């Protein structure tokens, strides 16, 4: 097919269609090998589906920028570079780990019969579905990045490097295998519906559970092992607020994440042809409505409860709505997306209050947003999915659907099974992981470093050296003014 | 020579400066400081949780004047900084032994 | 079609094309229901067109981030969170309002015969064109967001919540109905050309008038009712400058907007097939040239007039160029785009000067950019559109085209008719809206709140608590350093 | 074809597929001119390929925002607006220059037989490949923007305006002609393989050499003529660090650039059909792996050498990896991308050290990143390209491929020829350009302006007026708090 | 009346303020300053190259008190600011001639 | 003991600090302040409209020394801060009654 491509490089001014026809003519005469219409159509189908995965993957990747800005905005100025480094290195280390091991455990060809773990295609060996790999890499990086937020402002960089490898290489991919590989034990994608564990299998279209709950619960476990930031919980039952240093970049992060979610959810159709486009369009709408409803629910709830329109909660509310709809975005109706998003935001709010009450410190609210709203999203599938939605999204047993829309309880039970399995897996493995780190190299920076800020100690940097109060400002020799 | 340290509301600074300038005292040094007095801080919140910010922004003014001008300048500052509400601030007067104008190395009252 | 989709989930390492062929084979044998080539081609056409709308819609949505950064950068630090909240909540409230009511009034199925207002499909009822809805939602959110800039730094949040609902639910959708629905009285999309009100009808390809003028004029009316910020106009005729607090995020906002504009304008082909792609490519070029020319015109004008290369004006100049080309992007030649963009920037500049002169305070220049350059864009269609451009863009009466390129005055008169109608509608309805708010709950925050900043009073927040002069900095208990 | 498009505007609630079928029916009956399947397929191919170029071009354009944030974050607060203005105006002036002249010299139709320079299609005359122009414009703007980083914090704005025109209008387009136009003397895209200068010709898939080296070396030459910033090199051999003022927007810039690179590299397939999609997917993977490996290499190297995880180097490391893979992204295997990216980052690091040693001041590291890693990328093609990779990417002589994977030295020699030619061209022309500027209007701002910051003097602005130490803060009259 | 200028660690500020408040001295003005003393600055790096930041953040406290309260207040500050490590800072006491409360125009000890 | 408050150009700060250090006076406290004197502010612009910024950045230095060292230190500051252009700043000298080193609770001249 190489001759088709070379054409593209001939930047002659022919106009696109003219160029195509000329090129076709050229090559067909030169090579006497003109593709038939059916071949061209098959190529078109493959190209369009592949392009969709790539473009969606680009957007999902861009969520890294969103996470970076969000978490950076929500921590103190003295820990800005540290959390940014963690976000940057997440994508990097995560990419290499997912390349070497992660994909192989998630989707590797020589599946274990148990459905527990994939095996094969490590280092992209014997493998050609590059678009698929790329799309999944972007998801893996997201899962790992979520964790960093819960552990911000006190975690050692070396400890971080270790856990992020384990999460992207092992913990997350195995959940993917369970839920999204055709051989996974929880999966809804069995070739023979009789093989489904129950109902439609575990339905989690874009990963409220597979991605967000994994990140959120791993973060929770890490935060417990790590302990709260110095000064977060005062003497007695006093809880201190530690405000983020830059609400502007925090909001920007929210917008970038929302934007990237349009790759995350609609992209999870994995194809545009064969009805994928119509499904993706519906998913774009449910995603939008859940986000908007999450934002509105959070801003109103904060006004009612605190008397003020709270920006931090609004940002997290939008994200709670998005996380909540991620599992059911393809199978619920738009009105249900409004409900799910709104409740997602309230669940997130509840999570924030709960963590404060039990004395766990999650600086950016990663667990409330991704863990709590993620769990809600998984459950919501069993409550709101319609029969038509299940069918249109390609699930094999559409007669089992949402409890609240008349589909009986079976799918809901299935969702709880999936929820429980993922939660148990993550809590146990992350527990072992963080315990191992804590009792060997240690998780936490020294107290003096926490006081002074991780930026200086780990990275030798002041993130804003020209502004007070942390930097040299006009007092730097090189500033010469 | 006397040194006047005034802690006033930032929003009155422009008026104070203009008043001093009219009196002919252009030299003035200012900075932002945080104050805590009878007027207490504000309650802020972050992700739904309230916290107390104990300090409020104040402007600190340093003016060094010759003894003869002290009253005039202090009055100008006080009058233009006054709103009558809690938080208007204070003026502290102390003695200065010497003043040096860096550019010319002049000393004493002439340098003020 | 569900079986086609499920294939996508089977992440086996087959390579894309191989996978497709295998899947086709699999399903065709399993289901004995292989789609014919013609069906596959029809599906491809639908999928590609739908994907274009979605992707373009994603970009348009992302403009929310651009507006947020632009306006945040152009206000003072003490009002940062407030304007960001308004941007965030615009998208949220606007989305719900457009879902519930807005779409129905714009494109609702049971059209009134008058062409004045649509009716039906409220709450997305009886409705499946999700991609279309999504794309239009993103436009509606943009229109609402523009207004927030004009009213920044002094508008009550509650007042804002009300007007934003009315604009996205009613004021904007009705203009859309007039101009873009096939039944609208101004529309250029009549099935029977004989039904056109005049010439090609009102030609506004991507919405210089429909979107930008609506936002810009609503903002102007609001700014008049609201009055200037304290300190903006001094004693006598003195006009004070109130510099924005962060030119870095302001520039970022401009770049994001420009990027999003590639969804706004090229996406307005609404399809890629049937010539849409070639048209979209041309639109991308005219959009680019107008933006660049707007930037250059503004930077040179500012240098000539003020003696310095003014960043705020340059940013607004690029945007003025973009707004200016939005109506004519499909129907004018590239050289004309250069002219239109440059004049758009100068018109914007004139608007800035004019507002200062008449004592109206528009902190971010939303009216000069969107209102003035938007009106210019509508007029420019009647001046520069070519016959070939009108035909290629699908307008029914290409013999009526731009006055300056020999097409007579009829289209220009039509453009003025559209311009006047939209302006009158917006000024009247926005006038009623803002008057109603002003004389009931009130529009303006108390003076003390304006002094201290809206962030603290409305949101309990300091946007940059670790930096002077507005926050606790090192003096916060939790900062412990 | 206009009737096809108009359909798009009929926003009736039919569902996409239904709408399409109805529309087809409508028009076919109305016009008796239904397109045949083959015509529809040809249209689809053209539309899909064109859309790919557009979308990829949007992403490449968005890199402008990335460059803006990266360079702004890496300079001091007092020069923020100045570097942002340079980035904004780059895109603007560059767009006009590329429209007027640049494209014509790069791809102009009436080629000189020498293969040295294109001629024709100035001002987009007689020209219809709008998608191609747009994509190339975005590349040209990137090349110009790179230069600004090297010259930051001391270059006069007027000098900048002149050089940016010359680079986008002349210096860069001629390199493009050599390497990417079918008539260029270095090109790998000869219709007749016998015309290739050697081996596959100069293989530089997405422009490590054509774009990045051009920008990087022009920046180097400029930096030499301009001299270091005041205070950068102390008395004796002392080298001072001048820290960037905002690592948060610097990191954001990196993420935006990485995101945009997915347009830059995968988009360089220039088509999706005919195998383009599969190639693009592979390119997305190699691009990803090189970026991740670059980030990891840089962070580990900085830890080993300086004892701390250095954020500035990590950011530049990711970029070094990306620049390094840009030439070979289509022709090397994924494992090789990991190697190339890692070495790209180390080469970048070496470049940073080298510049310090020889006393050249490049504030943001544009030469180390784009010049050094760019050269490495060109060479890496000759080391790692596989035979299958060469064939799949459409190169005509796949039997000549990477030295280290068994393809002999011929392609490597060819790459050095390309490298040397580009370097020589850029150094000579940029040398003349900067010398001409220096000895006429002058390049450098007065010392006092450099001390005080270019923002104030050139733009009358304080970029952060509400924060210390550079601005009025609470002392501004209009601030009234 | 006496003026107390204390340069202390920012992290001790809360304790000092609370101690003063317990003693009944609410009026206090603070600011961030940079200090250079026995305790030296820190080494930072930028893109791999180290540089010295010569100053450390310190909190400056200004409290004006009546003569009778001087010892109590100085001791409260010193005791609550002390960590025993290098960098604890210093307290300077000087004379104040007059104090004016802006709001009421009261003068002298009553205005403190 | 004497207190020296110097208001100088920020760009001269490094030289002043180095000079003091050579003299053996490491203890110094600095802050950024805004000054308004003979040298007037700058004109900035925002979206084409000019406005006056009345203050310029200055560095404020506080050094407390024993009486014997006063002249030496004042001269060192003045000489190293001087450029001869308008805006060089001023130095104010006043009396200090007591100095307390927080770390050790030493008092008086020994604590300086
Ligand atoms: N004894 C004091 N020493 C130092 N600063 C003081 C003192 N008393 C007041 N201040 C400063 O003056 C500001 C205003 O004091 P406050 O008691 O609120 O004002 P008012 O006297 O008008 O009620 C305080 O925020 C603080 O900065
Ligand atoms: N003579 C002085 N004049 C002004 N400020 C001083 C003086 N000595 C110390 N300081 C301030 O006190 C701070 C602490 O001084 P340092 O010598 O580090 O503390 P310690 O005495 O506890 O060792 C310094 O950073 C500086 O701000
Ligand atoms: N009388 C004064 N009181 C307080 N600060 C002063 C006084 N005179 C000058 N200053 C400070 O010194 C700085 C320099 O003063 P200026 O008159 O510009 O310098 P010069 O005396 O060298 O001409 C001013 O910006 C201000 O901060």
mmCIF file of N, CA, C and O in Angstrom, chain E residues 33-91:
data_model
loop_
_atom_site.group_PDB
_atom_site.id
_atom_site.type_symbol
_atom_site.label_atom_id
_atom_site.label_comp_id
_atom_site.label_asym_id
_atom_site.label_seq_id
_atom_site.Cartn_x
_atom_site.Cartn_y
_atom_site.Cartn_z
ATOM 1 N N UNK E 33 9.872 39.415 55.332
ATOM 2 C CA UNK E 33 11.129 40.030 54.936
ATOM 3 C C UNK E 33 12.115 38.917 54.613
ATOM 4 O O UNK E 33 11.822 37.735 54.790
ATOM 5 N N UNK E 34 13.248 39.306 54.117
ATOM 6 C CA UNK E 34 14.303 38.341 53.837
ATOM 7 C C UNK E 34 15.444 38.609 54.792
ATOM 8 O O UNK E 34 15.809 39.782 54.995
ATOM 9 N N UNK E 35 15.998 37.564 55.336
ATOM 10 C CA UNK E 35 17.055 37.770 56.293
ATOM 11 C C UNK E 35 18.318 37.033 55.924
ATOM 12 O O UNK E 35 18.314 36.031 55.225
ATOM 13 N N UNK E 36 19.404 37.594 56.437
ATOM 14 C CA UNK E 36 20.707 37.019 56.182
ATOM 15 C C UNK E 36 21.475 37.221 57.474
ATOM 16 O O UNK E 36 21.680 38.347 57.918
ATOM 17 N N UNK E 37 21.836 36.126 58.148
ATOM 18 C CA UNK E 37 22.527 36.275 59.422
ATOM 19 C C UNK E 37 23.569 35.190 59.537
ATOM 20 O O UNK E 37 24.272 34.885 58.574
ATOM 21 N N UNK E 38 23.649 34.596 60.701
ATOM 22 C CA UNK E 38 24.568 33.468 60.863
ATOM 23 C C UNK E 38 24.117 32.317 59.984
ATOM 24 O O UNK E 38 24.896 31.564 59.427
ATOM 25 N N UNK E 39 22.778 32.188 59.930
ATOM 26 C CA UNK E 39 22.209 31.140 59.093
ATOM 27 C C UNK E 39 22.297 31.592 57.640
ATOM 28 O O UNK E 39 21.833 32.670 57.293
ATOM 29 N N UNK E 40 22.909 30.761 56.818
ATOM 30 C CA UNK E 40 23.094 31.175 55.436
ATOM 31 C C UNK E 40 21.963 30.700 54.524
ATOM 32 O O UNK E 40 21.130 29.888 54.929
ATOM 33 N N UNK E 41 21.981 31.179 53.318
ATOM 34 C CA UNK E 41 20.916 30.889 52.356
ATOM 35 C C UNK E 41 20.936 29.453 51.877
ATOM 36 O O UNK E 41 21.634 28.599 52.415
ATOM 37 N N UNK E 42 20.154 29.176 50.883
ATOM 38 C CA UNK E 42 20.057 27.825 50.350
ATOM 39 C C UNK E 42 20.569 27.792 48.915
ATOM 40 O O UNK E 42 20.651 28.808 48.243
ATOM 41 N N UNK E 43 20.901 26.599 48.495
ATOM 42 C CA UNK E 43 21.343 26.410 47.125
ATOM 43 C C UNK E 43 20.174 25.892 46.307
ATOM 44 O O UNK E 43 19.586 24.875 46.634
ATOM 45 N N UNK E 44 19.852 26.600 45.273
ATOM 46 C CA UNK E 44 18.819 26.121 44.371
ATOM 47 C C UNK E 44 19.468 25.757 43.048
ATOM 48 O O UNK E 44 20.680 25.913 42.868
ATOM 49 N N UNK E 45 18.675 25.220 42.129
ATOM 50 C CA UNK E 45 19.244 24.951 40.806
ATOM 51 C C UNK E 45 18.195 25.219 39.754
ATOM 52 O O UNK E 45 17.000 25.175 40.007
ATOM 53 N N UNK E 46 18.683 25.536 38.590
ATOM 54 C CA UNK E 46 17.802 25.797 37.459
ATOM 55 C C UNK E 46 18.402 25.135 36.223
ATOM 56 O O UNK E 46 19.513 25.428 35.858
ATOM 57 N N UNK E 47 17.659 24.228 35.668
ATOM 58 C CA UNK E 47 18.142 23.450 34.540
ATOM 59 C C UNK E 47 19.559 22.944 34.794
ATOM 60 O O UNK E 47 20.463 23.091 33.985
ATOM 61 N N UNK E 48 19.712 22.331 35.968
ATOM 62 C CA UNK E 48 20.943 21.643 36.267
ATOM 63 C C UNK E 48 22.044 22.484 36.862
ATOM 64 O O UNK E 48 23.038 21.956 37.357
ATOM 65 N N UNK E 49 21.881 23.785 36.819
ATOM 66 C CA UNK E 49 22.952 24.652 37.321
ATOM 67 C C UNK E 49 22.567 25.234 38.674
ATOM 68 O O UNK E 49 21.484 25.782 38.834
ATOM 69 N N UNK E 50 23.479 25.121 39.629
ATOM 70 C CA UNK E 50 23.176 25.590 40.974
ATOM 71 C C UNK E 50 23.373 27.085 41.117
ATOM 72 O O UNK E 50 24.187 27.684 40.427
ATOM 73 N N UNK E 51 22.605 27.650 42.003
ATOM 74 C CA UNK E 51 22.852 29.026 42.368
ATOM 75 C C UNK E 51 22.459 29.222 43.813
ATOM 76 O O UNK E 51 21.683 28.468 44.376
ATOM 77 N N UNK E 52 23.036 30.256 44.398
ATOM 78 C CA UNK E 52 22.885 30.504 45.807
ATOM 79 C C UNK E 52 21.770 31.528 46.024
ATOM 80 O O UNK E 52 21.792 32.593 45.401
ATOM 81 N N UNK E 53 20.821 31.196 46.865
ATOM 82 C CA UNK E 53 19.863 32.210 47.300
ATOM 83 C C UNK E 53 20.323 32.651 48.683
ATOM 84 O O UNK E 53 20.337 31.858 49.620
ATOM 85 N N UNK E 54 20.742 33.911 48.776
ATOM 86 C CA UNK E 54 21.458 34.352 49.977
ATOM 87 C C UNK E 54 20.543 34.611 51.162
ATOM 88 O O UNK E 54 21.006 34.723 52.287
ATOM 89 N N UNK E 55 19.258 34.756 50.895
ATOM 90 C CA UNK E 55 18.356 35.165 51.964
ATOM 91 C C UNK E 55 17.346 34.074 52.277
ATOM 92 O O UNK E 55 16.977 33.287 51.417
ATOM 93 N N UNK E 56 16.893 34.111 53.497
ATOM 94 C CA UNK E 56 15.818 33.202 53.906
ATOM 95 C C UNK E 56 14.617 34.047 54.306
ATOM 96 O O UNK E 56 14.767 35.178 54.770
ATOM 97 N N UNK E 57 13.451 33.454 54.145
ATOM 98 C CA UNK E 57 12.240 34.158 54.558
ATOM 99 C C UNK E 57 12.194 34.311 56.070
ATOM 100 O O UNK E 57 12.440 33.348 56.801
ATOM 101 N N UNK E 58 11.892 35.499 56.496
ATOM 102 C CA UNK E 58 11.696 35.758 57.926
ATOM 103 C C UNK E 58 10.421 36.573 58.076
ATOM 104 O O UNK E 58 10.009 37.266 57.137
ATOM 105 N N UNK E 59 9.827 36.493 59.235
ATOM 106 C CA UNK E 59 8.697 37.363 59.527
ATOM 107 C C UNK E 59 9.192 38.518 60.388
ATOM 108 O O UNK E 59 9.957 38.322 61.338
ATOM 109 N N UNK E 60 8.773 39.699 59.979
ATOM 110 C CA UNK E 60 9.089 40.885 60.772
ATOM 111 C C UNK E 60 7.838 41.272 61.538
ATOM 112 O O UNK E 60 6.744 41.331 60.989
ATOM 113 N N UNK E 61 8.006 41.509 62.837
ATOM 114 C CA UNK E 61 6.877 41.897 63.677
ATOM 115 C C UNK E 61 7.140 43.270 64.270
ATOM 116 O O UNK E 61 8.224 43.514 64.795
ATOM 117 N N UNK E 62 6.136 44.103 64.169
ATOM 118 C CA UNK E 62 6.230 45.417 64.826
ATOM 119 C C UNK E 62 5.129 45.489 65.882
ATOM 120 O O UNK E 62 3.944 45.369 65.556
ATOM 121 N N UNK E 63 5.544 45.674 67.128
ATOM 122 C CA UNK E 63 4.562 45.884 68.192
ATOM 123 C C UNK E 63 5.002 47.118 68.977
ATOM 124 O O UNK E 63 6.149 47.196 69.420
ATOM 125 N N UNK E 64 4.087 48.017 69.138
ATOM 126 C CA UNK E 64 4.379 49.191 69.971
ATOM 127 C C UNK E 64 3.626 49.021 71.287
ATOM 128 O O UNK E 64 2.426 48.701 71.274
ATOM 129 N N UNK E 65 4.334 49.172 72.376
ATOM 130 C CA UNK E 65 3.719 48.931 73.692
ATOM 131 C C UNK E 65 4.036 50.086 74.633
ATOM 132 O O UNK E 65 4.964 50.864 74.388
ATOM 133 N N UNK E 66 3.289 50.144 75.694
ATOM 134 C CA UNK E 66 3.629 51.110 76.727
ATOM 135 C C UNK E 66 4.802 50.582 77.528
ATOM 136 O O UNK E 66 5.045 49.379 77.609
ATOM 137 N N UNK E 67 5.534 51.507 78.149
ATOM 138 C CA UNK E 67 6.794 51.126 78.787
ATOM 139 C C UNK E 67 6.626 49.998 79.784
ATOM 140 O O UNK E 67 7.479 49.108 79.884
ATOM 141 N N UNK E 68 5.526 50.013 80.492
ATOM 142 C CA UNK E 68 5.331 49.020 81.544
ATOM 143 C C UNK E 68 5.250 47.607 80.996
ATOM 144 O O UNK E 68 5.577 46.636 81.682
ATOM 145 N N UNK E 69 4.794 47.501 79.774
ATOM 146 C CA UNK E 69 4.569 46.166 79.231
ATOM 147 C C UNK E 69 5.768 45.611 78.499
ATOM 148 O O UNK E 69 5.737 44.473 78.010
ATOM 149 N N UNK E 70 6.803 46.406 78.372
ATOM 150 C CA UNK E 70 7.889 46.047 77.485
ATOM 151 C C UNK E 70 8.460 44.664 77.783
ATOM 152 O O UNK E 70 8.538 43.804 76.902
ATOM 153 N N UNK E 71 8.851 44.436 79.022
ATOM 154 C CA UNK E 71 9.532 43.187 79.351
ATOM 155 C C UNK E 71 8.649 41.984 79.064
ATOM 156 O O UNK E 71 9.091 41.003 78.445
ATOM 157 N N UNK E 72 7.424 42.062 79.513
ATOM 158 C CA UNK E 72 6.483 40.982 79.297
ATOM 159 C C UNK E 72 6.383 40.619 77.810
ATOM 160 O O UNK E 72 6.428 39.453 77.416
ATOM 161 N N UNK E 73 6.243 41.651 77.014
ATOM 162 C CA UNK E 73 6.039 41.402 75.585
ATOM 163 C C UNK E 73 7.303 40.859 74.932
ATOM 164 O O UNK E 73 7.260 39.894 74.165
ATOM 165 N N UNK E 74 8.414 41.455 75.251
ATOM 166 C CA UNK E 74 9.674 40.969 74.668
ATOM 167 C C UNK E 74 9.896 39.515 75.054
ATOM 168 O O UNK E 74 10.254 38.673 74.221
ATOM 169 N N UNK E 75 9.643 39.203 76.302
ATOM 170 C CA UNK E 75 9.848 37.819 76.726
ATOM 171 C C UNK E 75 8.891 36.879 76.012
ATOM 172 O O UNK E 75 9.272 35.777 75.599
ATOM 173 N N UNK E 76 7.646 37.311 75.876
ATOM 174 C CA UNK E 76 6.675 36.453 75.189
ATOM 175 C C UNK E 76 7.116 36.181 73.762
ATOM 176 O O UNK E 76 7.036 35.055 73.254
ATOM 177 N N UNK E 77 7.604 37.216 73.108
ATOM 178 C CA UNK E 77 8.062 37.010 71.734
ATOM 179 C C UNK E 77 9.257 36.075 71.715
ATOM 180 O O UNK E 77 9.294 35.090 70.971
ATOM 181 N N UNK E 78 10.230 36.376 72.520
ATOM 182 C CA UNK E 78 11.465 35.589 72.491
ATOM 183 C C UNK E 78 11.176 34.129 72.823
ATOM 184 O O UNK E 78 11.660 33.215 72.149
ATOM 185 N N UNK E 79 10.366 33.912 73.839
ATOM 186 C CA UNK E 79 10.116 32.534 74.264
ATOM 187 C C UNK E 79 9.362 31.738 73.205
ATOM 188 O O UNK E 79 9.616 30.544 73.024
ATOM 189 N N UNK E 80 8.442 32.394 72.541
ATOM 190 C CA UNK E 80 7.653 31.658 71.562
ATOM 191 C C UNK E 80 8.310 31.569 70.199
ATOM 192 O O UNK E 80 7.902 30.766 69.361
ATOM 193 N N UNK E 81 9.317 32.380 69.981
ATOM 194 C CA UNK E 81 9.997 32.337 68.688
ATOM 195 C C UNK E 81 11.191 31.393 68.722
ATOM 196 O O UNK E 81 11.735 31.020 67.698
ATOM 197 N N UNK E 82 11.574 31.010 69.902
ATOM 198 C CA UNK E 82 12.814 30.250 70.051
ATOM 199 C C UNK E 82 12.646 28.786 69.627
ATOM 200 O O UNK E 82 11.718 28.105 70.016
ATOM 201 N N UNK E 83 13.587 28.306 68.798
ATOM 202 C CA UNK E 83 13.671 26.865 68.522
ATOM 203 C C UNK E 83 15.012 26.339 68.987
ATOM 204 O O UNK E 83 15.209 25.143 69.115
ATOM 205 N N UNK E 84 15.967 27.285 69.189
ATOM 206 C CA UNK E 84 17.300 26.873 69.610
ATOM 207 C C UNK E 84 18.248 26.609 68.454
ATOM 208 O O UNK E 84 19.439 26.405 68.649
ATOM 209 N N UNK E 85 17.720 26.629 67.280
ATOM 210 C CA UNK E 85 18.555 26.416 66.088
ATOM 211 C C UNK E 85 19.022 27.765 65.537
ATOM 212 O O UNK E 85 18.341 28.785 65.702
ATOM 213 N N UNK E 86 20.100 27.738 64.812
ATOM 214 C CA UNK E 86 20.561 28.957 64.142
ATOM 215 C C UNK E 86 19.460 29.498 63.238
ATOM 216 O O UNK E 86 18.783 28.740 62.546
ATOM 217 N N UNK E 87 19.257 30.796 63.269
ATOM 218 C CA UNK E 87 18.227 31.402 62.431
ATOM 219 C C UNK E 87 17.004 31.846 63.196
ATOM 220 O O UNK E 87 16.024 32.279 62.597
ATOM 221 N N UNK E 88 17.053 31.816 64.507
ATOM 222 C CA UNK E 88 15.880 32.188 65.306
ATOM 223 C C UNK E 88 15.566 33.677 65.258
ATOM 224 O O UNK E 88 14.439 34.080 65.513
ATOM 225 N N UNK E 89 16.574 34.491 64.970
ATOM 226 C CA UNK E 89 16.306 35.909 64.783
ATOM 227 C C UNK E 89 16.605 36.790 65.972
ATOM 228 O O UNK E 89 17.206 36.353 66.962
ATOM 229 N N UNK E 90 16.218 38.046 65.845
ATOM 230 C CA UNK E 90 16.550 39.045 66.855
ATOM 231 C C UNK E 90 15.377 39.968 67.134
ATOM 232 O O UNK E 90 14.475 40.105 66.313
ATOM 233 N N UNK E 91 15.455 40.596 68.302
ATOM 234 C CA UNK E 91 14.438 41.571 68.683
ATOM 235 C C UNK E 91 15.132 42.896 68.977
ATOM 236 O O UNK E 91 16.127 42.922 69.691
#
